[in-house]
Tab-separated table of C-alpha atoms and ligand atoms in Angstrom:
chain	number	residue	atom	x	y	z
H	29	UNK	CA	130.298	17.246	35.423
H	30	UNK	CA	126.640	18.696	36.103
H	31	UNK	CA	124.568	19.268	33.205
H	32	UNK	CA	125.081	21.959	30.601
H	33	UNK	CA	122.900	25.514	32.458
H	34	UNK	CA	120.908	26.506	28.992
H	35	UNK	CA	120.677	31.147	29.719
H	36	UNK	CA	117.569	32.803	27.313
H	37	UNK	CA	118.348	33.999	24.825
H	38	UNK	CA	117.909	38.098	23.343
H	39	UNK	CA	114.347	38.306	22.179
H	40	UNK	CA	115.880	40.342	19.242
H	41	UNK	CA	118.585	41.522	17.621
H	42	UNK	CA	117.768	45.484	19.083
H	43	UNK	CA	117.320	44.294	22.120
H	44	UNK	CA	121.089	42.600	22.428
H	45	UNK	CA	121.746	45.879	20.657
H	46	UNK	CA	120.999	48.254	22.633
H	47	UNK	CA	122.265	46.232	25.632
H	48	UNK	CA	125.575	46.314	24.130
H	49	UNK	CA	125.087	49.786	23.166
H	50	UNK	CA	124.433	50.017	26.438
H	51	UNK	CA	127.470	48.253	28.395
H	52	UNK	CA	129.939	49.537	25.938
H	53	UNK	CA	128.508	53.544	26.290
H	54	UNK	CA	128.999	54.097	30.009
H	55	UNK	CA	131.217	56.041	32.554
H	56	UNK	CA	134.147	56.154	30.447
H	57	UNK	CA	132.200	57.912	27.883
H	58	UNK	CA	131.401	60.335	29.621
H	59	UNK	CA	133.046	60.684	32.500
H	60	UNK	CA	136.263	59.234	32.054
H	61	UNK	CA	137.392	60.122	27.722
H	62	UNK	CA	136.368	63.470	28.249
H	63	UNK	CA	138.967	63.972	31.050
H	64	UNK	CA	141.975	61.454	29.943
H	65	UNK	CA	141.192	63.710	26.522
H	66	UNK	CA	141.158	66.628	28.693
H	67	UNK	CA	144.940	65.762	30.120
H	68	UNK	CA	146.472	64.451	26.444
H	69	UNK	CA	145.871	67.758	25.297
H	70	UNK	CA	142.518	66.993	23.153
H	71	UNK	CA	142.351	66.531	18.657
H	72	UNK	CA	145.739	63.899	18.975
H	73	UNK	CA	143.861	62.028	21.704
H	74	UNK	CA	140.949	62.184	19.827
H	75	UNK	CA	142.620	60.542	16.371
H	76	UNK	CA	144.930	58.537	18.236
H	77	UNK	CA	141.705	56.687	19.900
H	78	UNK	CA	139.663	55.931	16.640
H	79	UNK	CA	142.202	54.105	15.200
H	80	UNK	CA	143.356	52.080	18.058
H	81	UNK	CA	139.472	51.663	18.691
H	82	UNK	CA	138.669	50.545	15.153
H	83	UNK	CA	142.363	48.573	14.608
H	84	UNK	CA	142.605	46.581	17.711
H	85	UNK	CA	139.400	47.497	20.029
H	86	UNK	CA	136.504	46.252	17.234
H	87	UNK	CA	138.121	43.895	16.069
H	88	UNK	CA	138.747	42.788	19.719
H	89	UNK	CA	135.077	42.883	20.368
H	90	UNK	CA	134.207	40.778	17.019
H	91	UNK	CA	136.390	37.639	18.510
H	92	UNK	CA	134.404	38.132	22.349
H	93	UNK	CA	130.941	38.057	20.897
H	94	UNK	CA	132.261	35.244	18.671
H	95	UNK	CA	133.582	33.214	21.199
H	96	UNK	CA	130.886	34.018	23.381
H	97	UNK	CA	128.326	33.134	21.156
H	98	UNK	CA	130.022	29.592	19.959
H	99	UNK	CA	130.216	28.042	23.971
H	100	UNK	CA	127.110	29.756	25.204
H	101	UNK	CA	128.019	29.483	28.711
H	102	UNK	CA	129.125	32.526	31.034
H	103	UNK	CA	132.654	32.958	29.976
H	104	UNK	CA	134.855	30.988	32.643
H	105	UNK	CA	132.680	27.606	31.595
H	106	UNK	CA	132.498	29.265	27.698
H	107	UNK	CA	136.449	29.368	27.651
H	108	UNK	CA	136.455	26.302	29.132
H	109	UNK	CA	134.155	23.497	26.767
H	110	UNK	CA	136.355	25.803	24.413
H	111	UNK	CA	139.691	24.589	24.825
H	112	UNK	CA	137.971	21.376	25.993
H	113	UNK	CA	136.140	20.449	22.067
H	114	UNK	CA	139.496	21.502	20.568
H	115	UNK	CA	142.190	20.079	22.423
H	116	UNK	CA	143.636	23.475	24.007
H	117	UNK	CA	146.288	24.556	26.430
H	118	UNK	CA	144.188	24.883	29.941
H	119	UNK	CA	146.731	28.658	29.868
H	120	UNK	CA	142.989	29.912	27.774
H	121	UNK	CA	141.083	29.031	30.156
H	122	UNK	CA	143.015	32.629	32.594
H	123	UNK	CA	141.201	34.215	29.984
H	124	UNK	CA	137.318	33.491	30.923
H	125	UNK	CA	138.403	33.782	34.535
H	126	UNK	CA	140.287	36.898	35.250
H	127	UNK	CA	137.741	38.986	33.129
H	128	UNK	CA	135.229	37.631	34.718
H	129	UNK	CA	137.176	38.359	38.235
H	130	UNK	CA	138.503	41.679	36.556
H	131	UNK	CA	134.603	42.539	35.578
H	132	UNK	CA	133.201	41.742	39.128
H	133	UNK	CA	136.439	43.708	40.577
H	134	UNK	CA	135.426	46.660	38.456
H	135	UNK	CA	131.607	46.549	39.412
H	136	UNK	CA	132.732	46.708	43.074
H	137	UNK	CA	134.001	50.828	42.387
H	138	UNK	CA	132.119	51.258	39.108
H	139	UNK	CA	129.147	51.289	41.198
H	140	UNK	CA	130.735	53.879	43.987
H	141	UNK	CA	131.421	56.107	40.774
H	142	UNK	CA	127.668	55.448	39.976
H	143	UNK	CA	127.112	56.326	43.504
H	144	UNK	CA	128.420	60.458	42.802
H	145	UNK	CA	126.801	60.594	39.387
H	146	UNK	CA	123.312	59.812	41.539
H	147	UNK	CA	124.131	61.957	44.713
H	148	UNK	CA	124.366	64.776	41.895
H	149	UNK	CA	121.126	64.525	40.141
H	150	UNK	CA	119.860	64.882	43.413
H	151	UNK	CA	121.877	67.919	43.648
H	152	UNK	CA	120.905	69.564	40.332
H	153	UNK	CA	117.614	69.469	40.850
H	154	UNK	CA	117.438	70.976	44.494
H	155	UNK	CA	119.316	73.498	42.527
H	156	UNK	CA	122.571	72.723	44.826
H	157	UNK	CA	124.736	74.386	42.647
H	158	UNK	CA	123.882	77.771	42.167
H	159	UNK	CA	125.923	80.562	41.834
H	160	UNK	CA	128.342	77.936	43.132
H	161	UNK	CA	132.639	79.130	42.528
H	162	UNK	CA	135.458	77.097	41.882
H	163	UNK	CA	136.505	76.638	45.663
H	164	UNK	CA	132.589	75.861	46.785
H	165	UNK	CA	132.553	73.276	43.591
H	166	UNK	CA	135.418	71.777	45.175
H	167	UNK	CA	134.844	71.520	48.373
H	168	UNK	CA	131.051	70.406	48.014
H	169	UNK	CA	133.321	67.805	46.602
H	170	UNK	CA	136.029	67.109	49.318
H	171	UNK	CA	132.382	67.016	51.608
H	172	UNK	CA	130.606	64.742	49.182
H	173	UNK	CA	133.541	62.407	48.893
H	174	UNK	CA	135.392	62.634	52.523
H	175	UNK	CA	132.079	61.262	54.119
H	176	UNK	CA	132.439	57.065	54.601
H	177	UNK	CA	128.398	57.418	55.259
H	178	UNK	CA	127.511	59.339	52.050
H	179	UNK	CA	129.394	57.925	49.319
H	180	UNK	CA	128.313	54.386	51.172
H	181	UNK	CA	124.606	55.110	50.979
H	182	UNK	CA	124.792	56.317	47.140
H	183	UNK	CA	127.253	53.327	46.610
H	184	UNK	CA	123.826	51.016	48.175
H	185	UNK	CA	121.686	52.551	46.254
H	186	UNK	CA	123.638	52.174	43.189
H	187	UNK	CA	123.965	48.655	43.412
H	188	UNK	CA	120.442	47.594	44.652
H	189	UNK	CA	118.980	49.550	40.969
H	190	UNK	CA	121.599	47.441	39.471
H	191	UNK	CA	120.534	44.629	41.377
H	192	UNK	CA	117.215	44.041	41.267
H	193	UNK	CA	117.239	44.553	37.532
H	194	UNK	CA	119.624	42.009	37.046
H	195	UNK	CA	118.178	39.327	38.632
H	196	UNK	CA	114.788	39.941	36.933
H	197	UNK	CA	116.657	37.410	34.184
H	198	UNK	CA	117.295	39.007	30.704
H	199	UNK	CA	114.188	39.317	29.026
H	200	UNK	CA	112.081	41.166	32.808
H	201	UNK	CA	115.422	42.362	33.440
H	202	UNK	CA	117.521	43.636	31.627
H	203	UNK	CA	116.101	43.915	28.185
H	204	UNK	CA	112.988	46.223	29.183
H	205	UNK	CA	116.067	48.087	31.988
H	206	UNK	CA	117.736	49.085	28.327
H	207	UNK	CA	114.653	49.450	25.326
H	208	UNK	CA	114.079	51.894	27.918
H	209	UNK	CA	116.853	54.010	29.342
H	210	UNK	CA	119.172	53.834	25.235
H	211	UNK	CA	116.704	55.793	23.815
H	212	UNK	CA	116.364	57.622	26.954
H	213	UNK	CA	120.131	58.187	26.770
H	214	UNK	CA	120.825	59.363	23.538
H	215	UNK	CA	117.580	61.954	24.024
H	216	UNK	CA	119.503	63.169	26.722
H	217	UNK	CA	123.225	63.337	25.122
H	218	UNK	CA	121.453	65.258	22.378
H	219	UNK	CA	119.361	68.043	24.103
H	220	UNK	CA	123.138	68.359	26.345
H	221	UNK	CA	125.041	69.104	22.870
H	222	UNK	CA	122.370	71.242	21.294
H	223	UNK	CA	122.371	73.009	24.119
H	224	UNK	CA	126.327	72.794	24.554
H	225	UNK	CA	125.711	74.593	20.718
H	226	UNK	CA	124.286	77.682	21.672
H	227	UNK	CA	127.447	78.637	23.828
H	228	UNK	CA	130.086	81.211	23.444
H	229	UNK	CA	131.766	78.420	24.239
H	230	UNK	CA	131.100	76.296	21.771
H	231	UNK	CA	134.140	76.457	18.557
H	232	UNK	CA	136.885	76.291	21.380
H	233	UNK	CA	135.423	73.739	22.488
H	234	UNK	CA	135.329	72.350	18.845
H	235	UNK	CA	138.992	72.671	18.805
H	236	UNK	CA	139.483	71.293	21.294
H	237	UNK	CA	138.422	68.447	20.657
H	238	UNK	CA	138.944	68.458	17.068
H	239	UNK	CA	143.186	70.601	16.447
H	240	UNK	CA	145.243	68.437	16.351
H	241	UNK	CA	149.006	69.028	18.887
H	242	UNK	CA	150.794	65.961	18.068
H	243	UNK	CA	153.436	67.230	20.581
H	244	UNK	CA	151.867	65.855	24.127
H	245	UNK	CA	151.586	62.686	22.181
H	246	UNK	CA	154.416	59.836	23.941
H	247	UNK	CA	153.639	55.995	23.682
H	248	UNK	CA	152.079	55.990	26.768
H	249	UNK	CA	149.414	58.218	24.640
H	250	UNK	CA	148.611	54.882	22.778
H	251	UNK	CA	148.963	52.823	26.137
H	252	UNK	CA	145.987	55.340	27.256
H	253	UNK	CA	143.830	55.634	23.970
H	254	UNK	CA	144.354	52.526	24.014
H	255	UNK	CA	143.176	51.139	27.534
H	256	UNK	CA	139.922	53.770	27.300
H	257	UNK	CA	139.319	52.088	24.412
H	258	UNK	CA	138.741	48.504	25.725
H	259	UNK	CA	137.063	49.606	28.795
H	260	UNK	CA	134.612	52.165	26.705
H	261	UNK	CA	134.105	48.922	24.090
H	262	UNK	CA	133.408	46.866	27.353
H	263	UNK	CA	136.178	44.783	26.175
H	264	UNK	CA	138.869	42.599	28.087
H	265	UNK	CA	135.337	42.450	31.132
H	266	UNK	CA	133.955	39.714	29.060
H	267	UNK	CA	130.912	41.866	29.313
H	268	UNK	CA	130.719	41.112	25.777
H	269	UNK	CA	131.591	37.612	26.034
H	270	UNK	CA	128.232	37.400	28.166
H	271	UNK	CA	125.912	38.435	26.253
H	272	UNK	CA	127.317	37.509	22.727
H	273	UNK	CA	126.296	34.178	25.029
H	274	UNK	CA	122.685	34.619	24.544
H	275	UNK	CA	123.081	35.432	20.690
H	276	UNK	CA	121.068	33.872	18.144
H	277	UNK	CA	122.836	32.296	15.276
H	278	UNK	CA	121.438	34.630	12.840
H	279	UNK	CA	122.362	37.608	14.663
H	280	UNK	CA	126.391	39.479	12.297
H	281	UNK	CA	127.903	39.315	14.558
H	282	UNK	CA	130.691	41.944	12.910
H	283	UNK	CA	127.785	44.028	12.002
H	284	UNK	CA	126.994	43.785	14.834
H	285	UNK	CA	130.277	45.238	16.492
H	286	UNK	CA	131.009	47.969	13.823
H	287	UNK	CA	126.715	49.541	15.020
H	288	UNK	CA	128.527	48.662	18.691
H	289	UNK	CA	131.396	50.201	18.019
H	290	UNK	CA	130.159	53.163	16.218
H	291	UNK	CA	127.453	54.468	18.474
H	292	UNK	CA	130.189	53.651	21.512
H	293	UNK	CA	132.126	55.972	20.278
H	294	UNK	CA	129.812	58.642	18.336
H	295	UNK	CA	128.320	58.860	22.065
H	296	UNK	CA	132.147	59.745	23.699
H	297	UNK	CA	132.476	61.916	20.738
H	298	UNK	CA	129.698	64.108	21.401
H	299	UNK	CA	129.717	64.085	25.280
H	300	UNK	CA	133.052	65.812	24.310
H	301	UNK	CA	130.806	68.427	22.857
H	302	UNK	CA	127.883	68.945	25.481
H	303	UNK	CA	130.992	69.728	28.037
H	304	UNK	CA	133.158	71.254	26.661
H	305	UNK	CA	132.312	74.107	25.563
H	306	UNK	CA	130.148	74.811	29.160
H	307	UNK	CA	134.056	74.527	29.852
H	308	UNK	CA	135.493	77.020	27.687
H	309	UNK	CA	131.717	78.960	27.977
H	310	UNK	CA	132.978	79.683	31.864
H	311	UNK	CA	136.271	80.121	30.774
H	312	UNK	CA	137.231	76.397	33.704
H	313	UNK	CA	140.173	74.628	33.259
H	314	UNK	CA	139.698	71.635	30.699
H	315	UNK	CA	142.117	69.174	32.361
H	316	UNK	CA	141.344	68.670	35.382
H	317	UNK	CA	141.380	64.770	35.628
H	318	UNK	CA	138.591	63.099	37.168
H	319	UNK	CA	137.025	66.063	38.500
H	320	UNK	CA	136.313	67.124	35.273
H	321	UNK	CA	132.956	65.780	35.040
H	322	UNK	CA	132.113	67.069	39.758
H	323	UNK	CA	133.825	69.787	40.315
H	324	UNK	CA	134.318	71.478	37.456
H	325	UNK	CA	131.512	71.651	35.360
H	326	UNK	CA	129.136	72.334	38.288
H	327	UNK	CA	130.575	75.464	38.368
H	328	UNK	CA	129.439	75.891	34.982
H	329	UNK	CA	125.505	75.099	36.029
H	330	UNK	CA	125.818	77.214	39.087
H	331	UNK	CA	126.405	80.110	36.110
H	332	UNK	CA	124.080	79.607	33.913
H	333	UNK	CA	122.134	82.693	34.126
H	334	UNK	CA	118.908	79.802	33.743
H	335	UNK	CA	118.469	76.286	33.584
H	336	UNK	CA	120.938	75.296	35.512
H	337	UNK	CA	119.556	73.447	37.905
H	338	UNK	CA	117.023	71.116	35.117
H	339	UNK	CA	119.931	71.251	33.195
H	340	UNK	CA	122.314	69.899	35.173
H	341	UNK	CA	119.669	67.102	36.373
H	342	UNK	CA	119.845	66.367	32.592
H	343	UNK	CA	123.269	65.916	33.049
H	344	UNK	CA	124.111	64.072	36.146
H	345	UNK	CA	120.182	61.531	34.281
H	346	UNK	CA	122.380	61.222	31.461
H	347	UNK	CA	125.076	59.872	33.551
H	348	UNK	CA	123.630	58.369	35.917
H	349	UNK	CA	121.193	56.141	33.103
H	350	UNK	CA	124.449	55.475	31.015
H	351	UNK	CA	126.495	54.187	34.417
H	352	UNK	CA	123.741	50.982	35.123
H	353	UNK	CA	123.216	50.202	31.689
H	354	UNK	CA	127.461	48.869	32.040
H	355	UNK	CA	127.243	48.052	35.701
H	356	UNK	CA	124.241	45.516	34.845
H	357	UNK	CA	126.804	44.107	32.384
H	358	UNK	CA	128.986	43.223	34.828
H	359	UNK	CA	127.198	41.633	37.513
H	360	UNK	CA	125.644	39.373	35.136
H	361	UNK	CA	128.833	37.652	33.865
H	362	UNK	CA	129.449	35.958	37.779
H	363	UNK	CA	125.487	36.226	38.021
H	364	UNK	CA	125.743	33.584	34.526
H	365	UNK	CA	128.464	31.737	35.900
H	366	UNK	CA	127.643	31.072	39.610
H	367	UNK	CA	123.063	29.922	37.591
H	368	UNK	CA	125.722	27.597	36.277
H	369	UNK	CA	127.394	26.755	39.135
H	370	UNK	CA	125.700	27.171	43.054
H	371	UNK	CA	121.563	26.515	41.273
H	372	UNK	CA	120.326	28.600	42.392
H	373	UNK	CA	118.057	30.494	41.930
H	374	UNK	CA	118.410	33.783	39.881
H	375	UNK	CA	117.126	35.980	41.953
H	376	UNK	CA	119.300	34.649	45.300
H	377	UNK	CA	122.109	35.155	43.118
H	378	UNK	CA	121.634	38.200	41.607
H	379	UNK	CA	122.222	38.942	45.376
H	380	UNK	CA	124.265	37.378	46.448
H	381	UNK	CA	126.719	38.017	43.383
H	382	UNK	CA	125.972	42.001	44.236
H	383	UNK	CA	126.741	42.082	47.629
H	384	UNK	CA	129.620	40.654	47.471
H	385	UNK	CA	130.968	43.416	45.043
H	386	UNK	CA	129.041	45.107	46.945
H	387	UNK	CA	131.165	44.642	50.414
H	388	UNK	CA	134.280	44.321	48.270
H	389	UNK	CA	133.152	48.146	46.894
H	390	UNK	CA	133.433	49.633	50.441
H	391	UNK	CA	137.343	49.840	50.781
H	392	UNK	CA	137.295	51.879	47.432
H	393	UNK	CA	134.956	53.370	49.427
H	394	UNK	CA	136.593	54.509	52.299
H	395	UNK	CA	139.986	55.255	49.621
H	396	UNK	CA	138.055	58.622	49.541
H	397	UNK	CA	137.921	59.007	52.873
H	398	UNK	CA	139.165	57.304	56.039
H	399	UNK	CA	141.370	55.360	54.395
H	400	UNK	CA	142.703	58.279	52.154
H	401	UNK	CA	146.009	57.542	53.233
H	402	UNK	CA	146.702	54.332	52.570
H	403	UNK	CA	148.859	52.843	49.985
H	404	UNK	CA	148.325	49.402	49.456
H	405	UNK	CA	151.428	48.964	47.009
H	406	UNK	CA	153.121	51.144	48.544
H	407	UNK	CA	155.408	48.335	50.880
H	408	UNK	CA	156.463	47.132	47.165
H	409	UNK	CA	157.910	50.204	45.714
H	410	UNK	CA	155.027	51.048	44.023
H	411	UNK	CA	152.425	53.597	42.838
H	412	UNK	CA	153.701	55.238	46.049
H	413	UNK	CA	150.388	57.796	46.262
H	414	UNK	CA	147.543	55.473	45.035
H	415	UNK	CA	144.514	54.514	46.995
H	416	UNK	CA	142.851	51.394	46.687
H	417	UNK	CA	140.740	52.896	44.429
H	418	UNK	CA	144.025	54.376	42.577
H	419	UNK	CA	145.324	51.098	42.161
H	420	UNK	CA	142.381	48.936	41.815
H	421	UNK	CA	141.506	51.557	38.901
H	422	UNK	CA	145.413	51.245	36.802
H	423	UNK	CA	146.273	47.618	38.260
H	424	UNK	CA	142.315	46.392	35.617
H	425	UNK	CA	143.261	49.105	32.741
H	426	UNK	CA	146.442	49.023	32.625
H	427	UNK	CA	147.372	45.625	33.203
H	428	UNK	CA	144.825	42.952	33.290
H	429	UNK	CA	143.060	44.778	30.082
H	430	UNK	CA	144.982	44.564	28.247
H	431	UNK	CA	146.600	40.303	28.960
H	432	UNK	CA	143.016	39.543	28.835
H	433	UNK	CA	143.103	41.522	25.253
H	434	UNK	CA	145.979	40.325	24.364
H	435	UNK	CA	145.505	36.801	24.857
H	436	UNK	CA	142.750	37.665	23.590
H	437	UNK	CA	143.522	38.687	19.960
H	438	UNK	CA	145.451	34.922	19.849
H	439	UNK	CA	143.569	32.945	21.397
H	440	UNK	CA	141.357	33.960	18.264
H	441	UNK	CA	143.921	34.931	15.819
H	442	UNK	CA	146.368	31.683	16.539
H	443	UNK	CA	144.235	28.542	18.938
H	444	UNK	CA	141.453	28.655	17.196
H	445	UNK	CA	141.141	27.324	13.404
H	446	UNK	CA	140.042	29.751	10.398
H	447	UNK	CA	137.887	27.129	9.315
H	448	UNK	CA	136.478	26.622	12.319
H	449	UNK	CA	136.451	30.813	13.693
H	450	UNK	CA	135.426	31.312	9.711
H	451	UNK	CA	132.553	29.489	10.358
H	452	UNK	CA	131.201	30.749	13.744
H	453	UNK	CA	131.154	33.714	12.285
H	454	UNK	CA	128.883	32.696	9.462
H	455	UNK	CA	131.788	33.825	6.833
H	456	UNK	CA	133.682	32.824	3.720
H	457	UNK	CA	136.704	32.249	4.911
H	458	UNK	CA	138.344	33.699	1.782
H	459	UNK	CA	135.987	37.612	1.528
H	460	UNK	CA	137.992	40.561	2.064
H	461	UNK	CA	136.297	40.954	5.541
H	462	UNK	CA	137.430	38.348	6.780
H	463	UNK	CA	140.808	38.593	5.550
H	464	UNK	CA	141.365	41.643	7.394
H	465	UNK	CA	139.786	41.084	10.393
H	466	UNK	CA	142.068	37.620	10.248
H	467	UNK	CA	145.224	39.754	10.203
H	468	UNK	CA	144.160	42.185	13.047
H	469	UNK	CA	143.607	39.484	15.416
H	470	UNK	CA	147.382	37.348	14.518
H	471	UNK	CA	149.613	40.665	13.981
H	472	UNK	CA	148.529	44.088	14.487
H	473	UNK	CA	146.411	43.737	18.030
H	474	UNK	CA	148.738	41.739	19.870
H	475	UNK	CA	151.809	43.712	18.367
H	476	UNK	CA	149.878	46.462	18.862
H	477	UNK	CA	149.362	45.836	22.870
H	478	UNK	CA	152.443	44.151	23.412
H	479	UNK	CA	154.632	46.406	22.162
H	480	UNK	CA	153.076	50.053	23.965
H	481	UNK	CA	152.958	47.274	26.974
H	482	UNK	CA	156.833	47.397	27.767
H	483	UNK	CA	157.306	50.292	25.679
H	484	UNK	CA	155.313	52.270	28.701
H	485	UNK	CA	156.868	49.875	31.677
H	486	UNK	CA	160.290	49.683	30.212
H	487	UNK	CA	159.836	54.098	30.099
H	488	UNK	CA	158.462	53.351	33.287
O	14	LIG	N1	132.002	50.058	29.218
O	14	LIG	C1	131.623	51.112	30.188
O	14	LIG	C2	132.517	52.592	30.734
O	14	LIG	O1	132.204	53.219	29.970
O	14	LIG	C3	132.168	50.031	30.575
O	14	LIG	C4	132.470	48.725	31.068
O	14	LIG	C5	133.401	47.757	30.831
O	14	LIG	C6	131.948	47.592	31.017
O	14	LIG	C7	133.790	46.821	31.499
O	14	LIG	C8	131.997	46.206	30.832
O	14	LIG	C9	132.727	45.930	30.880
O	14	LIG	O2	132.101	53.527	30.943
């Protein structure tokens, strides 16, 4: 075996928190969360989301950061080394490999959607949405996504920015990017919410988010909430294990994880408070699905008497910043593994890995246009109308991530001894916090993920 590769560590706790919050806050909060909430009936979904995030997502986030720090390597070699050290079953190695490959695949299509955000910054800036009718907004989006050349261009640009940041390494690339971008993101978001609060639709938007309608809740709502929570917290996709590996011993993981989860949930709710008032003010559909941000919102921007282009530019800039700081953490796991395995310079490694993800992403690009009639899983009788992009997104969020989450909770809750994890978290094994965490890891997290998984598969 090669000598253990020594990774850089975060400069300080602030840099780590910014990077981790940057990873968590992404398209998942600003694009996916609002439309999933809209599709699932609003308030009741949010309540379920918050509860499952605290009870299941947060404990797993703590476990991932902890495991990352225990190994100090890429998730693959971190998990392998822990398995070897404690002589555990090789089955756990799936966590490392599965999550790193999952992150790589997600990056391939995340970059495509990130490219849409970039494109819309430009459109907003050029005043491109003014006076847009619903039909015009639909065809603008349709023509854009219908063009393989356009999507490829913006996907390429997004990935290039991402690679440029990651190849600079932890301190000169990632830390510098996130410490500028995260405060900017927060300012932009607050500005959007303040604007939303001045619109006529604010109370309706608020009620939509916070009035509970339980009639729409099914087993599927829980799976969706857990899946969304995992995605939004960046767990089960190697990112947090990788960031944990760069963390010094003197930083409290439970406290950091609490901050990350709090900030992530706050941003999702604020994004809802920024978006839904506009949707209602201009009498648009809250249940617009994936098009909510890219079709519905431009109509609202286009109808604003003044400031529409400015607000549109700021909003899509916010979305772009959020997407980039997450994409960084989707690229880093495979890069850190490749650094350990190939022995190339980091810049070369980042370009090879990022370039490969870019190439795989072309399949998602084409699934919106030239290959939009190709349903890869249909021959198996599954997901009959799912394009490559849909099939990838569905299998990752509904199958791979719950599976990794389940394995992760069993690994941290059962495979590792109580004393080993207490030491790794720097907590007393008899303290209340530690016992609560371990209980959730051992029982609630695995049972929750498993039962909802089964209920969903059985219910079809
Ligand atoms: N959390 C990110 C988002 O909300 C996505 C992500 C998932 C990033 C997993 C890294 C790992 O968009």
